[in-house]
mmCIF file of C-alpha atoms in Angstrom:
data_model
loop_
_atom_site.group_PDB
_atom_site.id
_atom_site.type_symbol
_atom_site.label_atom_id
_atom_site.label_comp_id
_atom_site.label_asym_id
_atom_site.label_seq_id
_atom_site.Cartn_x
_atom_site.Cartn_y
_atom_site.Cartn_z
ATOM 1 C CA UNK N 9 91.153 18.368 84.602
ATOM 2 C CA UNK N 10 88.028 19.224 82.620
ATOM 3 C CA UNK N 11 87.154 22.900 82.566
ATOM 4 C CA UNK N 12 83.476 23.794 83.108
ATOM 5 C CA UNK N 13 82.040 26.914 81.497
ATOM 6 C CA UNK N 14 80.490 29.298 84.066
ATOM 7 C CA UNK N 15 77.441 29.592 81.791
ATOM 8 C CA UNK N 16 76.903 25.831 82.063
ATOM 9 C CA UNK N 17 77.028 26.035 85.877
ATOM 10 C CA UNK N 18 74.521 28.865 86.042
ATOM 11 C CA UNK N 19 72.155 27.069 83.679
ATOM 12 C CA UNK N 20 72.545 23.878 85.673
ATOM 13 C CA UNK N 21 71.292 25.626 88.829
ATOM 14 C CA UNK N 22 68.685 27.935 87.339
ATOM 15 C CA UNK N 23 65.889 25.677 88.592
ATOM 16 C CA UNK N 24 66.506 26.548 92.258
ATOM 17 C CA UNK N 25 64.242 29.599 92.447
ATOM 18 C CA UNK N 26 61.572 28.030 90.269
ATOM 19 C CA UNK N 27 61.223 24.956 92.483
ATOM 20 C CA UNK N 28 61.824 26.365 95.962
ATOM 21 C CA UNK N 29 58.881 25.829 98.315
ATOM 22 C CA UNK N 30 58.951 29.457 99.536
ATOM 23 C CA UNK N 31 58.699 31.069 96.097
ATOM 24 C CA UNK N 32 55.846 31.733 93.694
ATOM 25 C CA UNK N 33 56.037 31.894 89.914
ATOM 26 C CA UNK N 34 53.752 34.200 87.956
ATOM 27 C CA UNK N 35 54.311 33.919 84.232
ATOM 28 C CA UNK N 36 53.168 35.903 81.233
ATOM 29 C CA UNK N 37 53.385 33.864 78.038
ATOM 30 C CA UNK N 38 52.125 36.495 75.587
ATOM 31 C CA UNK N 39 54.548 37.869 73.072
ATOM 32 C CA UNK N 40 54.820 41.603 72.410
ATOM 33 C CA UNK N 41 51.844 42.622 70.234
ATOM 34 C CA UNK N 42 52.724 42.924 66.531
ATOM 35 C CA UNK N 43 51.911 46.672 66.291
ATOM 36 C CA UNK N 44 54.218 47.493 69.210
ATOM 37 C CA UNK N 45 56.910 45.195 67.828
ATOM 38 C CA UNK N 46 56.782 46.954 64.444
ATOM 39 C CA UNK N 47 56.998 50.408 66.084
ATOM 40 C CA UNK N 48 60.058 49.334 68.056
ATOM 41 C CA UNK N 49 61.687 47.863 64.937
ATOM 42 C CA UNK N 50 61.325 51.201 63.118
ATOM 43 C CA UNK N 51 62.474 53.327 66.043
ATOM 44 C CA UNK N 52 65.971 54.766 66.279
ATOM 45 C CA UNK N 53 65.622 56.027 69.848
ATOM 46 C CA UNK N 54 63.679 53.290 71.660
ATOM 47 C CA UNK N 55 66.016 50.760 73.243
ATOM 48 C CA UNK N 56 65.693 47.368 74.905
ATOM 49 C CA UNK N 57 67.977 46.270 77.734
ATOM 50 C CA UNK N 58 69.561 42.899 76.958
ATOM 51 C CA UNK N 59 72.521 40.865 78.103
ATOM 52 C CA UNK N 60 75.584 41.399 75.913
ATOM 53 C CA UNK N 61 77.947 38.402 76.017
ATOM 54 C CA UNK N 62 80.954 40.392 74.790
ATOM 55 C CA UNK N 63 80.796 43.005 77.566
ATOM 56 C CA UNK N 64 79.212 40.535 80.028
ATOM 57 C CA UNK N 65 76.734 43.241 81.094
ATOM 58 C CA UNK N 66 73.148 44.253 80.440
ATOM 59 C CA UNK N 67 73.061 47.129 77.994
ATOM 60 C CA UNK N 68 70.504 49.024 75.869
ATOM 61 C CA UNK N 69 70.256 48.030 72.198
ATOM 62 C CA UNK N 70 67.931 48.767 69.290
ATOM 63 C CA UNK N 71 65.399 46.000 68.726
ATOM 64 C CA UNK N 72 66.333 45.814 65.036
ATOM 65 C CA UNK N 73 69.933 44.993 66.016
ATOM 66 C CA UNK N 74 68.798 41.846 67.824
ATOM 67 C CA UNK N 75 67.799 38.455 66.459
ATOM 68 C CA UNK N 76 64.044 38.014 66.840
ATOM 69 C CA UNK N 77 62.671 34.923 68.528
ATOM 70 C CA UNK N 78 58.899 34.965 68.114
ATOM 71 C CA UNK N 79 58.479 31.357 69.301
ATOM 72 C CA UNK N 80 55.722 31.023 71.884
ATOM 73 C CA UNK N 81 56.973 30.670 75.476
ATOM 74 C CA UNK N 82 55.242 27.317 75.987
ATOM 75 C CA UNK N 83 56.950 25.905 72.859
ATOM 76 C CA UNK N 84 60.526 26.717 73.935
ATOM 77 C CA UNK N 85 62.501 23.906 75.547
ATOM 78 C CA UNK N 86 64.092 25.838 78.413
ATOM 79 C CA UNK N 87 60.799 27.641 79.098
ATOM 80 C CA UNK N 88 58.962 24.314 79.207
ATOM 81 C CA UNK N 89 61.470 23.220 81.844
ATOM 82 C CA UNK N 90 60.897 26.427 83.846
ATOM 83 C CA UNK N 91 57.165 25.671 83.860
ATOM 84 C CA UNK N 92 57.806 22.125 85.056
ATOM 85 C CA UNK N 93 60.254 23.183 87.778
ATOM 86 C CA UNK N 94 57.673 25.685 89.030
ATOM 87 C CA UNK N 95 55.092 22.909 89.129
ATOM 88 C CA UNK N 96 57.134 20.640 91.394
ATOM 89 C CA UNK N 97 56.255 22.583 94.523
ATOM 90 C CA UNK N 98 53.976 20.807 96.958
ATOM 91 C CA UNK N 99 51.199 23.406 96.426
ATOM 92 C CA UNK N 100 50.036 23.778 92.833
ATOM 93 C CA UNK N 101 48.792 27.357 93.245
ATOM 94 C CA UNK N 102 52.375 28.617 93.695
ATOM 95 C CA UNK N 103 52.764 28.576 89.912
ATOM 96 C CA UNK N 104 50.323 30.663 87.906
ATOM 97 C CA UNK N 105 49.970 31.806 84.335
ATOM 98 C CA UNK N 106 48.575 35.329 84.619
ATOM 99 C CA UNK N 107 48.075 36.382 80.988
ATOM 100 C CA UNK N 108 44.786 38.064 80.208
ATOM 101 C CA UNK N 109 42.950 36.212 77.452
ATOM 102 C CA UNK N 110 39.975 36.967 75.273
ATOM 103 C CA UNK N 111 38.281 33.836 76.580
ATOM 104 C CA UNK N 112 37.102 34.514 80.145
ATOM 105 C CA UNK N 113 37.566 30.878 81.083
ATOM 106 C CA UNK N 114 41.281 31.212 80.408
ATOM 107 C CA UNK N 115 41.679 34.254 82.642
ATOM 108 C CA UNK N 116 41.017 32.358 85.873
ATOM 109 C CA UNK N 117 43.975 31.083 87.837
ATOM 110 C CA UNK N 118 44.592 27.360 87.443
ATOM 111 C CA UNK N 119 46.780 24.785 89.135
ATOM 112 C CA UNK N 120 49.319 22.500 87.474
ATOM 113 C CA UNK N 121 50.595 19.040 88.233
ATOM 114 C CA UNK N 122 54.282 18.277 87.632
ATOM 115 C CA UNK N 123 54.880 16.215 84.527
ATOM 116 C CA UNK N 124 56.616 12.869 84.938
ATOM 117 C CA UNK N 125 60.123 12.700 83.431
ATOM 118 C CA UNK N 126 58.913 10.245 80.755
ATOM 119 C CA UNK N 127 56.093 12.569 79.683
ATOM 120 C CA UNK N 128 58.496 15.537 79.689
ATOM 121 C CA UNK N 129 61.032 13.698 77.529
ATOM 122 C CA UNK N 130 58.278 12.934 75.003
ATOM 123 C CA UNK N 131 57.230 16.602 75.018
ATOM 124 C CA UNK N 132 60.821 17.707 74.346
ATOM 125 C CA UNK N 133 60.670 16.070 70.903
ATOM 126 C CA UNK N 134 58.420 18.966 69.787
ATOM 127 C CA UNK N 135 60.203 21.713 71.753
ATOM 128 C CA UNK N 136 62.017 24.578 70.031
ATOM 129 C CA UNK N 137 65.591 25.352 71.024
ATOM 130 C CA UNK N 138 68.052 28.019 69.964
ATOM 131 C CA UNK N 139 70.639 25.256 70.394
ATOM 132 C CA UNK N 140 69.009 21.853 69.833
ATOM 133 C CA UNK N 141 71.931 20.241 71.678
ATOM 134 C CA UNK N 142 70.491 21.729 74.910
ATOM 135 C CA UNK N 143 67.555 19.292 74.812
ATOM 136 C CA UNK N 144 69.446 16.414 76.461
ATOM 137 C CA UNK N 145 70.629 18.715 79.295
ATOM 138 C CA UNK N 146 67.102 20.056 79.790
ATOM 139 C CA UNK N 147 65.672 16.532 79.951
ATOM 140 C CA UNK N 148 68.268 15.417 82.511
ATOM 141 C CA UNK N 149 67.824 18.522 84.656
ATOM 142 C CA UNK N 150 64.021 18.248 84.652
ATOM 143 C CA UNK N 151 64.307 14.600 85.677
ATOM 144 C CA UNK N 152 66.733 15.516 88.497
ATOM 145 C CA UNK N 153 64.508 18.315 89.814
ATOM 146 C CA UNK N 154 61.329 16.236 89.527
ATOM 147 C CA UNK N 155 62.799 13.331 91.493
ATOM 148 C CA UNK N 156 64.422 15.624 94.051
ATOM 149 C CA UNK N 157 61.038 17.212 94.798
ATOM 150 C CA UNK N 158 58.761 14.173 94.400
ATOM 151 C CA UNK N 159 60.973 11.887 96.518
ATOM 152 C CA UNK N 160 60.802 14.273 99.505
ATOM 153 C CA UNK N 161 57.203 15.480 99.227
ATOM 154 C CA UNK N 162 55.128 14.319 102.194
ATOM 155 C CA UNK N 163 52.093 16.556 101.686
ATOM 156 C CA UNK N 164 50.791 17.734 98.311
ATOM 157 C CA UNK N 165 47.914 20.044 97.477
ATOM 158 C CA UNK N 166 46.721 20.244 93.866
ATOM 159 C CA UNK N 167 43.840 22.619 93.301
ATOM 160 C CA UNK N 168 41.831 24.267 90.545
ATOM 161 C CA UNK N 169 43.136 21.760 88.005
ATOM 162 C CA UNK N 170 41.999 22.089 84.385
ATOM 163 C CA UNK N 171 41.236 19.082 82.148
ATOM 164 C CA UNK N 172 44.218 16.824 81.552
ATOM 165 C CA UNK N 173 45.951 17.499 84.864
ATOM 166 C CA UNK N 174 44.432 14.489 86.662
ATOM 167 C CA UNK N 175 45.939 12.216 84.003
ATOM 168 C CA UNK N 176 49.349 13.819 84.581
ATOM 169 C CA UNK N 177 48.874 13.329 88.327
ATOM 170 C CA UNK N 178 48.067 9.643 87.830
ATOM 171 C CA UNK N 179 51.295 9.158 85.823
ATOM 172 C CA UNK N 180 53.424 11.167 88.290
ATOM 173 C CA UNK N 181 52.043 9.872 91.586
ATOM 174 C CA UNK N 182 54.108 6.674 91.607
ATOM 175 C CA UNK N 183 57.249 8.794 92.101
ATOM 176 C CA UNK N 184 55.982 10.376 95.347
ATOM 177 C CA UNK N 185 57.558 7.742 97.598
ATOM 178 C CA UNK N 186 57.165 9.542 100.950
ATOM 179 C CA UNK N 187 53.747 11.109 100.289
ATOM 180 C CA UNK N 188 51.461 10.910 103.338
ATOM 181 C CA UNK N 189 48.735 13.402 102.442
ATOM 182 C CA UNK N 190 47.323 14.194 99.001
ATOM 183 C CA UNK N 191 44.615 16.805 98.543
ATOM 184 C CA UNK N 192 42.993 17.393 95.159
ATOM 185 C CA UNK N 193 40.518 20.257 95.286
ATOM 186 C CA UNK N 194 38.412 21.656 92.455
ATOM 187 C CA UNK N 195 39.348 19.828 89.275
ATOM 188 C CA UNK N 196 37.882 19.394 85.810
ATOM 189 C CA UNK N 197 37.607 15.982 84.210
ATOM 190 C CA UNK N 198 35.774 14.430 81.274
#
């Protein structure tokens, strides 16, 4: 009998909260500002709570004792999947990026359209992973979640879509086999 690691099982089901119709996702993509990062690296008394695999608990540690990952959120493979799972809900406004940006245009809330599995697989070629071997699992899980949601969606509302989202919608729409009502409100196009 093949033994399955409990970590693998938890990762395999991590999409449930992101894609559930009764939840909302608000994400902040910004990394810690460099000046604050440097202060924390120099500090002996400021601690960060992180998961420790040896003790299997969350515990405080010095930032300098950790391995830094300064890769942007939207460039990380698992994070890209989280974004996509959050976008599979039938109402696009349930997933929002809420970072404050210098450009006022970027500070407004925007909708997202779920990416088709083919488009996602192509995007994974450029994704960053701590363990590159995770990419095939991420691709399969995104495909599973996308089809699970798209196959059952009868009513979809996509609103406040920025440029590029209508193209994604056109490529994804063929998978919505039971769709009866589609509303697209406030969108940007070329």
